[in-house]
Coordinates of C-alpha atoms in Angstrom, one line a residue:
X280 CA 151.1 80.8 135.6
X281 CA 149.2 78.4 133.4
X282 CA 147.7 75.1 134.6
X283 CA 150.5 72.6 134.0
X284 CA 148.1 69.7 133.6
X285 CA 146.7 71.0 130.3
X286 CA 149.3 73.4 128.9
X287 CA 151.3 70.8 126.9
X288 CA 148.1 69.7 125.0
X289 CA 146.8 73.1 124.0
X290 CA 147.0 75.1 120.8
X291 CA 149.8 77.6 120.5
X292 CA 148.5 81.2 120.7
X293 CA 149.5 83.6 117.9
X294 CA 147.9 87.0 118.6
X295 CA 149.6 88.8 115.8
X296 CA 148.4 86.2 113.2
X297 CA 144.9 86.5 114.6
X298 CA 145.0 90.3 114.5
X299 CA 146.2 90.3 110.9
X300 CA 143.5 87.9 109.9
X301 CA 140.9 90.0 111.7
X302 CA 142.0 93.1 109.8
X303 CA 141.9 91.3 106.5
X304 CA 138.4 89.8 107.1
X305 CA 136.6 92.4 109.1
X306 CA 138.4 95.6 108.4
X307 CA 136.5 98.5 110.1
X308 CA 133.2 96.6 110.3
X309 CA 133.3 96.3 114.1
X310 CA 132.2 100.0 114.1
X311 CA 129.1 99.2 112.1
X312 CA 125.7 99.7 113.7
X313 CA 124.5 96.1 113.7
X314 CA 124.8 92.6 112.3
X315 CA 123.3 93.3 108.9
X316 CA 125.4 96.4 108.3
X317 CA 128.6 94.6 109.2
X318 CA 127.8 91.5 107.1
X319 CA 128.5 93.4 103.8
X320 CA 131.8 94.8 104.9
X321 CA 134.0 91.7 104.8
X322 CA 137.2 90.8 103.0
X323 CA 136.1 88.1 100.5
X324 CA 139.3 86.1 100.4
X325 CA 139.8 86.1 104.1
X326 CA 136.1 85.1 104.6
X327 CA 136.6 82.2 102.3
X328 CA 139.7 81.1 104.2
X329 CA 137.6 81.1 107.4
X330 CA 134.9 79.0 105.7
X331 CA 137.5 76.5 104.4
X332 CA 139.3 76.3 107.8
X333 CA 136.1 75.7 109.7
X334 CA 134.3 73.3 107.4
X335 CA 137.4 71.1 106.8
X336 CA 136.3 69.4 110.1
X337 CA 132.7 68.8 108.9
X338 CA 132.4 68.5 105.1
X339 CA 131.6 64.9 104.0
X340 CA 131.7 63.6 107.5
X341 CA 128.7 61.6 108.7
X342 CA 128.0 60.5 112.3
X343 CA 128.1 56.8 111.2
X344 CA 131.5 57.2 109.7
X345 CA 133.1 59.4 112.3
X346 CA 136.1 57.9 114.0
X347 CA 137.7 58.7 117.4
X348 CA 140.7 60.0 115.6
X349 CA 138.6 62.5 113.6
X350 CA 137.1 63.8 116.9
X351 CA 140.5 64.0 118.5
X352 CA 141.8 66.0 115.5
X353 CA 138.9 68.5 115.8
X354 CA 139.3 68.8 119.5
X355 CA 143.1 69.5 119.1
X356 CA 142.2 72.6 117.1
X357 CA 139.5 73.8 119.5
X358 CA 140.7 77.4 119.5
X359 CA 141.0 77.8 115.8
X360 CA 137.6 76.1 115.3
X361 CA 135.9 78.4 117.7
X362 CA 137.6 81.5 116.4
X363 CA 136.6 80.9 112.8
X364 CA 133.1 79.9 113.8
X365 CA 132.6 83.3 115.4
X366 CA 134.4 85.1 112.5
X367 CA 131.6 83.7 110.4
X368 CA 128.7 83.7 112.8
X369 CA 128.9 86.8 114.9
X370 CA 127.1 89.2 112.6
X371 CA 124.4 86.7 112.0
X372 CA 124.0 86.2 115.8
X373 CA 123.6 89.9 116.2
X374 CA 121.1 90.2 113.4
X375 CA 118.9 87.2 114.5
X376 CA 119.3 87.2 118.3
X377 CA 121.0 90.3 119.7
X378 CA 124.2 91.0 121.6
X379 CA 123.8 88.3 124.2
X380 CA 124.6 85.0 122.6
X381 CA 122.6 82.7 124.9
X382 CA 119.2 81.1 125.5
X383 CA 117.0 81.8 128.4
X384 CA 113.7 81.0 130.1
X385 CA 110.5 82.9 129.2
X386 CA 107.5 83.9 131.2
X387 CA 104.1 84.6 129.8
X388 CA 104.0 87.8 127.7
X389 CA 107.6 88.6 128.6
X390 CA 109.5 90.5 125.9
X391 CA 112.5 88.7 124.4
X392 CA 115.2 91.1 125.5
X393 CA 113.7 91.4 129.0
X394 CA 113.9 87.6 129.4
X395 CA 117.5 87.6 128.2
X396 CA 118.4 90.3 130.8
X397 CA 116.5 88.4 133.5
X398 CA 118.5 85.3 132.8
X399 CA 121.8 87.3 133.2
X400 CA 120.5 89.0 136.4
X401 CA 119.5 85.6 137.8
X402 CA 123.1 84.2 137.4
X403 CA 124.7 87.4 138.8
X404 CA 122.3 87.1 141.8
X405 CA 123.0 83.4 142.4
X406 CA 126.7 84.0 142.3
X407 CA 126.5 87.0 144.7
X408 CA 128.1 89.6 142.4
X409 CA 128.3 93.0 144.3
X410 CA 129.3 96.5 143.5
X411 CA 133.1 96.9 143.2
X412 CA 133.9 93.2 142.8
X413 CA 136.4 92.1 140.2
X414 CA 134.7 89.6 138.0
X415 CA 135.7 87.5 135.0
X416 CA 133.4 86.7 132.1
X417 CA 134.8 83.6 130.4
X418 CA 134.0 83.7 126.6
X419 CA 132.3 87.1 126.7
X420 CA 131.1 87.3 123.0
X421 CA 130.3 90.9 122.0
X422 CA 129.8 91.8 125.7
X423 CA 126.0 91.8 126.0
X424 CA 125.9 89.9 129.3
X425 CA 128.9 91.8 130.7
X426 CA 127.3 95.2 130.1
X427 CA 124.0 94.0 131.6
X428 CA 125.6 92.5 134.7
X429 CA 127.9 95.6 135.1
X430 CA 124.8 97.8 135.1
X431 CA 122.9 95.5 137.4
X432 CA 125.6 95.0 140.0
X433 CA 128.1 97.8 139.7
X434 CA 130.9 95.3 139.4
X435 CA 134.1 95.7 137.3
X436 CA 134.1 93.0 134.7
X437 CA 136.9 91.6 132.5
X438 CA 135.7 89.8 129.4
X439 CA 138.0 87.1 128.0
X440 CA 137.7 86.1 124.3
X441 CA 139.9 84.5 121.6
X442 CA 138.2 86.3 118.7
X443 CA 139.5 89.8 117.9
X444 CA 136.4 90.9 116.0
X445 CA 134.2 90.2 119.0
X446 CA 136.6 92.0 121.3
X447 CA 136.4 95.1 119.0
X448 CA 132.6 94.9 119.0
X449 CA 132.4 94.5 122.8
X450 CA 134.8 97.4 123.3
X451 CA 132.8 99.6 120.9
X452 CA 129.5 98.8 122.6
X453 CA 130.9 99.5 126.1
X454 CA 132.1 102.9 125.0
X455 CA 128.8 103.8 123.5
X456 CA 127.0 102.9 126.7
X457 CA 129.4 104.8 128.9
X458 CA 130.8 101.6 130.6
X459 CA 134.4 101.8 129.6
X460 CA 135.5 102.4 133.2
X461 CA 133.7 99.3 134.4
X462 CA 134.5 96.9 131.5
X463 CA 137.5 95.7 129.7
X464 CA 137.9 93.0 127.1
X465 CA 141.1 91.0 126.6
X466 CA 142.4 88.5 124.1
X467 CA 143.2 85.0 125.2
X468 CA 142.6 81.3 125.2
X469 CA 140.5 80.4 128.2
X470 CA 142.3 77.1 128.5
X471 CA 145.6 78.9 129.2
X472 CA 144.7 82.3 130.8
X473 CA 147.4 84.9 131.3
X474 CA 145.9 86.1 134.6
X475 CA 147.8 85.4 137.9
X476 CA 146.4 82.9 140.4
X477 CA 143.6 84.3 142.7
X478 CA 142.8 87.3 140.4
X479 CA 139.0 87.5 140.6
X480 CA 136.3 87.7 143.2
X481 CA 133.9 85.9 141.0
X482 CA 133.8 84.2 137.6
X483 CA 130.9 83.4 135.3
X484 CA 130.5 81.8 131.9
X485 CA 127.3 81.8 129.8
X486 CA 127.1 79.1 127.2
X487 CA 130.8 79.5 126.3
X488 CA 132.8 76.8 128.0
X489 CA 131.2 74.2 125.8
X490 CA 133.8 75.2 123.2
X491 CA 136.6 73.9 125.5
X492 CA 138.4 70.6 124.5
X493 CA 137.8 69.3 128.0
X494 CA 135.6 70.7 130.7
X495 CA 138.0 69.7 133.4
X496 CA 140.7 71.8 131.7
X497 CA 138.6 75.0 131.5
X498 CA 137.1 74.6 135.0
X499 CA 140.6 74.0 136.4
X500 CA 141.8 77.2 134.9
X501 CA 138.8 79.1 136.3
X502 CA 139.5 77.6 139.7
X503 CA 143.1 78.8 139.5
X504 CA 142.2 82.5 138.7
X505 CA 139.3 82.6 141.2
X506 CA 140.1 83.8 144.7
X507 CA 139.7 81.4 147.6
X508 CA 136.1 81.4 148.6
X509 CA 135.0 83.0 145.3
X510 CA 132.0 81.6 143.4
X511 CA 131.9 80.4 139.8
X512 CA 128.6 80.3 138.0
X513 CA 128.0 78.7 134.6
X514 CA 125.3 78.1 132.1
X515 CA 126.6 75.1 130.4
X516 CA 125.6 73.3 127.1
X517 CA 125.4 69.6 127.9
X518 CA 123.7 66.5 126.6
X519 CA 121.4 64.7 129.0
X520 CA 122.6 61.4 130.4
X521 CA 120.1 59.7 128.1
X522 CA 122.7 60.2 125.4
X523 CA 123.8 56.8 124.1
X524 CA 126.9 56.7 121.9
X525 CA 125.8 53.4 120.4
X526 CA 122.6 55.0 119.1
X527 CA 123.3 56.4 115.6
X528 CA 120.5 58.9 115.9
X529 CA 122.0 60.3 119.1
X530 CA 125.4 60.6 117.4
X531 CA 123.8 62.4 114.4
X532 CA 122.1 65.0 116.7
X533 CA 125.3 65.5 118.7
X534 CA 127.3 66.0 115.5
X535 CA 124.7 68.4 114.1
X536 CA 124.9 70.5 117.3
X537 CA 128.7 70.5 117.2
X538 CA 128.9 71.6 113.6
X539 CA 126.2 74.2 113.9
X540 CA 127.7 75.8 116.9
X541 CA 131.5 75.5 116.6
X542 CA 131.8 72.9 119.4
X543 CA 134.6 70.4 119.2
X544 CA 133.3 67.9 121.8
X545 CA 129.8 67.9 123.4
X546 CA 129.7 66.3 126.9
X547 CA 126.9 64.8 129.0
X548 CA 125.6 66.3 132.3
X549 CA 127.3 63.7 134.4
X550 CA 130.6 64.5 132.7
X551 CA 130.1 68.2 133.4
X552 CA 129.3 67.6 137.1
X553 CA 132.4 65.3 137.5
X554 CA 134.6 68.0 135.8
X555 CA 133.4 70.6 138.3
X556 CA 134.2 68.4 141.3
X557 CA 137.5 67.2 139.8
X558 CA 138.7 70.8 139.3
X559 CA 138.5 71.5 143.0
X560 CA 135.1 73.2 143.2
X561 CA 132.4 72.5 145.8
X562 CA 129.0 72.2 144.1
X563 CA 126.5 74.6 145.6
X564 CA 123.7 74.2 143.1
X565 CA 122.9 72.7 139.8
X566 CA 119.8 72.1 137.8
X567 CA 118.5 71.7 134.2
X568 CA 116.6 74.9 133.7
X569 CA 115.0 73.4 130.6
X570 CA 113.0 71.2 132.9
X571 CA 111.3 74.2 134.6
X572 CA 107.5 74.2 133.9
X573 CA 107.6 77.5 132.0
X574 CA 104.7 78.8 129.9
X575 CA 106.9 79.0 126.8
X576 CA 109.8 76.7 125.7
X577 CA 113.3 78.1 125.9
X578 CA 113.8 77.5 122.1
X579 CA 110.7 79.4 120.9
X580 CA 112.6 82.3 119.2
X581 CA 114.3 79.7 117.0
X582 CA 111.1 77.9 116.0
X583 CA 109.9 80.6 113.6
X584 CA 106.3 79.7 114.5
X585 CA 103.6 82.4 114.6
X586 CA 101.8 80.7 117.5
X587 CA 104.4 81.9 119.9
X588 CA 103.8 85.6 119.2
X589 CA 102.6 87.5 122.3
X590 CA 103.6 91.1 121.6
X591 CA 104.5 93.4 118.7
X592 CA 108.2 92.9 119.5
X593 CA 107.8 89.1 119.1
X594 CA 106.8 89.6 115.5
X595 CA 110.3 90.8 114.6
X596 CA 111.9 88.0 116.6
X597 CA 109.8 85.3 114.9
X598 CA 110.1 86.8 111.4
X599 CA 113.9 86.7 111.5
X600 CA 113.7 83.0 112.2
X601 CA 111.2 82.1 109.4
X602 CA 112.5 80.7 106.1
X603 CA 112.0 84.1 104.6
X604 CA 114.0 85.9 107.3
X605 CA 116.9 83.4 107.2
X606 CA 117.0 83.7 103.4
X607 CA 117.4 87.5 103.7
X608 CA 120.3 87.0 106.2
X609 CA 122.0 84.5 103.9
X610 CA 121.3 86.3 100.7

């Protein structure tokens, strides 16, 4: 069963088309050791097709000229937009960030990957994920959070993803870490999931549902597949309610985030909270974690500033984000 309120407005899925494109672009690169190794094993013509398909929504489009019709056209192709964004960005993410594609909070002298794992543990703990539970990871990337939460809790986790390459990477990593019995990764559009109603004991999403055309649509689907009494936990990308659509600078920042991250339509915090409630959920807790008084800002790994280095490991994190490190990745 698919939520009837959104199904008529969604992109038609074509898994065979996507599989053929994945083979043409990525070939066997999903088995490569890491992001850099995989970057140089792509099909050139397919890669160019992904570039063209993605940037048709952004090239020569400025915030001051953008029309509601252009935003609607981009939102209508939300699945294709996201799929091609990750066809192009996945290897770079792995090279520059790791296998968990999300931000996190940082404590003083805390290693980068420890902070990433702690952020995932915190969400699993808040949700109440326990051993043996059947859990859905909505927009699972290459499976970094799923593997960490599976090891932390003992739960059985299904990762949902609309990008074939990421599914191959996630499956490969799960096998390498001996987690194939606990984890499985399936192809699908999270706006029209193929799972029956009441399928999962818990659901989480980590900086993934921002790719949805509407938050109410994705949250309603999650509510449908979650068992009664189950808990959904989400780290969501939202603009603060200070966003003013009449302010050109605000619109420029929003458009820059959308283009840089494959997002068809960024929403405000108030819109996200309304979508949760309108989807049938009871709100148990919400907060802006960026407002916590942490010793280091959540964005420091992106800054490329040497002043944030606290350990030997941080040197490599920072260097990858300097102008020199980014040039190596692009070049």
